[in-house]
C-alpha cells in the first residue's frame, strides 16, 4: 500500500484529479504517458527502480521490459551507430545563422535515428541504439582554446538560444503529437567550457551574477521553455558544489524558478568525481554522492555510482519517494517515446532503411555545408575562373575524417576538398606540402615490406577479442593500409565489423642507416605496435582516431619484424586503421601553378573532448595557442615568396589567429568541419557556384595576446560583447560575391512602451544572387559593462537588383538585462542604440528611448 500511495501522489502532481490506477495500465497505449508511468512504477521493487536509474537500464523480464541504454549522440548526425548522414559540425551549422535550416537538419537526423531504432525492433537497445540523445551542447564558447567549442553554437547567448531551440524541435517532433520522435538534451548545465584537462576537479568560482544570468544560463532557459526532454549536468563544480548536486543550479533555478519537471542526467561518471581521489572529493563515498545527487534532482546517472543507492536508502540518506520522483520522470519519457513496450500505434514506426542516408538527406548535408562557408578575406581573386591552373596543397585537402568533426557518424561517402576541386579543375595537381603541426613530408617505403618471400603485410582476422581460435580471414596487403568499417575499403570478408580482432605482420630491411617513420592512424581498437617482439607503442585509450606514428633508427641491412595488434569491440563505433612506413623530408612547395589552394588549419584529432594530445599548441584536447601551427605558417610564407597567389581554406572547429595569413593570402575561406559534402561545398564556393554567406559565430582574435586567462570564467575582455581590443575578424563577419545596401531605417516604440518595431530596406546592388544575414544589436547607452549584444537575425535571399523591406519586432525580452539590486533579469528602460547590418560591426544605427 505504501508504494501505491506514493505513485498516486506523483501522478496527481501533474493533474487536478488523477484517475485511479488499474492493473497493467502501463500496457494500455491509449492512456497518457504519466498514467502509464505511474502504473508501472507501482509494479517495481526498490532494487528494480534503482537499476533503471542508470544509463544501461537492464531488462525486467517479469514485466516484459527490454534492456535499454539511454546513451546516444546526434551532435550533427546520428553518431557512433554505423552509416548515417554527416552534416557540418555544430559550429559550422551556427555559421549558417539559419534556424530553419538547423531545424530541417535535426528533423532529418531524428528520422534516421527512428529508422535505426525500428530496424533493431523489439530487441534490446544497447548504447548508441536508443532514442534518447545527448544533444545539443549549448554551452557558451567563451574561449577559443576549448576543444569542445566545436560542438556548440558559438559565443553568443542569443544565437545559441535560437539555434538550440531549433535543434530541440527538430529532434523531438511536432508539439502535440501523441509521441515524441526522439528526446533531446541541453548540455552541459552549467558554467562549463573547459579546460578539458582538469574538468573533473575544476571549480568555477566567483562567477559574476551578471555573467551567470546574461551569458551562461539564457540558452538553457530557452531550451527549458522549448520543453527539452533532458538536461545534462556538467562535470565541474560551481561555487564549490558539483553541478550534478548543485542546489542552486538544480533546485533554485532549474526546478523552482524555471519550473523544469523533466529529466536531469549526469555527464558520464560525473557522480564518481564527487568522491574520487584527485577529483572533486566533496563526498566521502559513492553512497553519499549518489544520494545527494538524486535528492538534488539528478534523476539518471551515466555511470554506475547509483548502484549504491540501495545502501543509501537503507541508511536513510534518501527515501523511496525520492527514488520514485526521479524514476517517474524517466518512465514518463520512455512512454512518451513509445519505446518501453514498442508501441505499435507510434507513427514513427514507419521509418526504415530508406530513410537512412537518403538522397534528400545527402542534399540537405550539401545545402548546410554551402550555407556554412564563411569567406573571411577576398582581394578579388575569388571566384576563380573554371580554366584557372591551380595546385592543391595542405594536410586537410585529402583528410575526409577531419570533415566529420567529433561525435560523428560514418557517411557512405565523403567528398574531400581535393575531390571537390578536381570536379571543377580535373588537372589540378596535389602536393601535401606539410602536416598539421610537424614537418612530416612523407616518402612511402611500403614496397620494401616483406611477408616471407612476398611483398606486403600479412593480415589475420578473428571474430573475437583475444586472437584465439580459428581465423575467419587472412590476406596479404600490398599497398599502404587504409581500412575502415565506415569507408570504401573495409576489412576482409567474413569479418564481423562490430566485433573482431586482427594482427598485421611484416618485415622491413632498410637500404641505408637512418631515421624511419611508421605512419599510423587508428581508432580506439588499436592495442599495440611491436618491433622485434617488443611493444614500442600501446593504445591511448577510449578516444576516437589518433595519430600513432612511431619514429625509429634503422640500421642498413638489418631486418625488423613489425606487428600491429588490433581489437575492435565497440558495436556501432568506428573501426579504422591506416599504416605505412617511410621517411620524412622538408616540405615541398614546388609547383608551376600560379594559384595555390591550400587546405590547412587543424583537425578534430587535436581538438576535442579530454584527449591525450601533447603536440605543440595543444593540451588534453584543448589548445594552448590559437595561432596557425608554425609549419603551415612557414609554408604559406614560402609560397608567397615564390610569387604564388594563395587561396587559403581554414578547417577548424574554433577560431584560429590568422594575422600573418591575412596579410599574405589573397583569399581566406573558413570551412569549419563541413561534413560529408564539405569538399563539394568548398569547391563550389571557390568557383562561384555557391555565393558564400556564412557568418562567424565566434570572434577571430588577432593573436594569443588578446586572450584572457583560460581558467577565468569572468567575461571581461572576452567575445565581441566585452572585448575592447580590435579582433582580426569580428563576430558576425562574412563576405559575399555580391553587395548589399541598407536604407530607410525606422524604429518605432510600440504602444506598450516596452518593445520596438524596427524596419529597413535591404537591396542586392551587386551582379549575383545571394544571401544576406541581417543582424540586429542593442546597446543601452547608460550600461558601460557590455559593448553590444545580438538580439535578432534573419538570413534572406535576394536576387541581383532585388530590394526587400525587413521588419523585426524587438519585444521586452530584448531589452531585459540583469539588475544587481533585484538579482533578476528584467526589463530595463533607457536610451538604446540599435545597430544593424551584415556583421557585429554594423555601420547603421538608430536610437530609441524606452
CSV table of N, CA and C in Angstrom, one decimal, residues 384 386-394 397-398 416-433 588-599 639 644-645 647 649 687:
chain,number,residue,atom,x,y,z
A,384,UNK,N,37.2,31.8,-58.7
A,384,UNK,CA,38.2,31.5,-59.7
A,384,UNK,C,37.5,31.2,-61.0
A,386,UNK,N,36.9,28.9,-64.3
A,386,UNK,CA,37.0,27.5,-64.3
A,386,UNK,C,38.3,27.0,-65.0
A,387,UNK,N,38.9,27.8,-65.9
A,387,UNK,CA,40.1,27.4,-66.6
A,387,UNK,C,41.4,27.8,-65.9
A,388,UNK,N,41.3,28.2,-64.6
A,388,UNK,CA,42.5,28.6,-63.9
A,388,UNK,C,43.3,27.4,-63.6
A,389,UNK,N,44.7,27.5,-63.8
A,389,UNK,CA,45.6,26.4,-63.5
A,389,UNK,C,45.9,26.5,-62.0
A,390,UNK,N,45.5,25.4,-61.2
A,390,UNK,CA,45.7,25.5,-59.8
A,390,UNK,C,46.5,24.3,-59.3
A,391,UNK,N,47.2,24.5,-58.1
A,391,UNK,CA,47.7,23.3,-57.4
A,391,UNK,C,47.0,23.3,-56.0
A,392,UNK,N,46.7,22.1,-55.5
A,392,UNK,CA,46.1,22.0,-54.2
A,392,UNK,C,47.2,21.5,-53.3
A,393,UNK,N,47.2,22.1,-52.1
A,393,UNK,CA,48.2,21.7,-51.1
A,393,UNK,C,47.5,21.6,-49.7
A,394,UNK,N,48.2,21.1,-48.7
A,394,UNK,CA,47.7,21.2,-47.4
A,394,UNK,C,47.2,19.9,-46.8
A,397,UNK,N,43.5,18.8,-47.4
A,397,UNK,CA,42.9,18.6,-48.7
A,397,UNK,C,42.4,17.3,-49.0
A,398,UNK,N,43.0,16.2,-48.4
A,398,UNK,CA,42.5,14.9,-48.6
A,398,UNK,C,42.0,14.2,-47.4
A,416,UNK,N,36.1,14.8,-50.4
A,416,UNK,CA,37.2,15.6,-49.9
A,416,UNK,C,37.4,16.9,-50.6
A,417,UNK,N,38.1,17.8,-50.0
A,417,UNK,CA,38.3,19.1,-50.7
A,417,UNK,C,39.0,18.9,-52.0
A,418,UNK,N,40.0,18.0,-52.1
A,418,UNK,CA,40.7,17.8,-53.4
A,418,UNK,C,39.7,17.2,-54.4
A,419,UNK,N,38.9,16.3,-54.0
A,419,UNK,CA,37.9,15.7,-54.9
A,419,UNK,C,37.0,16.8,-55.4
A,420,UNK,N,36.5,17.6,-54.5
A,420,UNK,CA,35.6,18.7,-54.9
A,420,UNK,C,36.3,19.7,-55.9
A,421,UNK,N,37.5,20.0,-55.7
A,421,UNK,CA,38.2,21.0,-56.6
A,421,UNK,C,38.4,20.3,-57.9
A,422,UNK,N,38.8,19.0,-57.9
A,422,UNK,CA,39.0,18.4,-59.2
A,422,UNK,C,37.7,18.2,-60.0
A,423,UNK,N,36.6,18.3,-59.4
A,423,UNK,CA,35.3,18.2,-60.2
A,423,UNK,C,35.2,19.5,-61.0
A,424,UNK,N,35.9,20.6,-60.7
A,424,UNK,CA,35.9,21.8,-61.4
A,424,UNK,C,37.2,21.9,-62.2
A,425,UNK,N,38.3,21.4,-61.7
A,425,UNK,CA,39.7,21.5,-62.3
A,425,UNK,C,40.3,20.1,-62.3
A,426,UNK,N,39.9,19.3,-63.3
A,426,UNK,CA,40.4,17.9,-63.3
A,426,UNK,C,41.9,17.7,-63.3
A,427,UNK,N,42.6,18.7,-63.8
A,427,UNK,CA,44.0,18.6,-63.9
A,427,UNK,C,44.8,19.2,-62.7
A,428,UNK,N,44.1,19.6,-61.7
A,428,UNK,CA,44.7,20.2,-60.5
A,428,UNK,C,45.7,19.2,-59.9
A,429,UNK,N,46.9,19.7,-59.7
A,429,UNK,CA,47.9,18.9,-59.1
A,429,UNK,C,47.8,18.9,-57.6
A,430,UNK,N,48.3,17.9,-56.9
A,430,UNK,CA,48.2,17.9,-55.4
A,430,UNK,C,49.6,17.6,-54.8
A,431,UNK,N,50.0,18.4,-53.9
A,431,UNK,CA,51.2,18.2,-53.0
A,431,UNK,C,50.7,18.4,-51.6
A,432,UNK,N,51.0,17.5,-50.7
A,432,UNK,CA,50.5,17.7,-49.3
A,432,UNK,C,51.3,18.9,-48.7
A,433,UNK,N,52.5,19.0,-49.0
A,433,UNK,CA,53.3,20.2,-48.5
A,433,UNK,C,53.8,20.0,-47.1
A,588,UNK,N,57.4,20.4,-49.4
A,588,UNK,CA,57.5,20.6,-50.8
A,588,UNK,C,56.5,21.7,-51.3
A,589,UNK,N,57.0,22.7,-51.9
A,589,UNK,CA,56.1,23.8,-52.4
A,589,UNK,C,56.4,24.0,-53.9
A,590,UNK,N,57.1,23.1,-54.5
A,590,UNK,CA,57.4,23.3,-56.0
A,590,UNK,C,56.2,23.0,-56.9
A,591,UNK,N,55.7,24.0,-57.5
A,591,UNK,CA,54.6,23.8,-58.5
A,591,UNK,C,54.7,24.9,-59.5
A,592,UNK,N,54.3,24.6,-60.7
A,592,UNK,CA,54.3,25.6,-61.8
A,592,UNK,C,53.0,26.3,-61.9
A,593,UNK,N,52.0,26.0,-61.0
A,593,UNK,CA,50.7,26.7,-61.0
A,593,UNK,C,50.9,28.1,-60.4
A,594,UNK,N,50.1,29.0,-60.9
A,594,UNK,CA,50.2,30.4,-60.4
A,594,UNK,C,49.4,30.6,-59.1
A,595,UNK,N,48.3,29.7,-59.0
A,595,UNK,CA,47.4,29.8,-57.8
A,595,UNK,C,47.5,28.5,-57.0
A,596,UNK,N,47.7,28.7,-55.7
A,596,UNK,CA,47.7,27.5,-54.8
A,596,UNK,C,46.5,27.6,-53.9
A,597,UNK,N,45.7,26.5,-53.9
A,597,UNK,CA,44.6,26.4,-53.0
A,597,UNK,C,45.2,25.5,-51.8
A,598,UNK,N,45.4,26.1,-50.7
A,598,UNK,CA,46.0,25.5,-49.5
A,598,UNK,C,44.9,25.2,-48.5
A,599,UNK,N,44.6,23.9,-48.2
A,599,UNK,CA,43.6,23.5,-47.2
A,599,UNK,C,44.4,23.1,-46.0
A,639,UNK,N,55.3,30.1,-50.1
A,639,UNK,CA,54.6,30.2,-51.3
A,639,UNK,C,54.5,31.7,-51.7
A,644,UNK,N,53.5,33.0,-55.6
A,644,UNK,CA,52.2,32.4,-55.8
A,644,UNK,C,51.1,33.2,-55.2
A,645,UNK,N,49.9,33.1,-55.9
A,645,UNK,CA,48.7,33.6,-55.3
A,645,UNK,C,48.1,32.4,-54.5
A,647,UNK,N,45.0,30.9,-52.2
A,647,UNK,CA,43.6,30.8,-51.6
A,647,UNK,C,43.7,29.9,-50.4
A,649,UNK,N,42.2,27.8,-47.3
A,649,UNK,CA,41.0,27.3,-46.7
A,649,UNK,C,41.3,26.8,-45.3
A,687,UNK,N,34.7,28.4,-56.8
A,687,UNK,CA,34.5,28.6,-58.2
A,687,UNK,C,33.2,29.4,-58.5
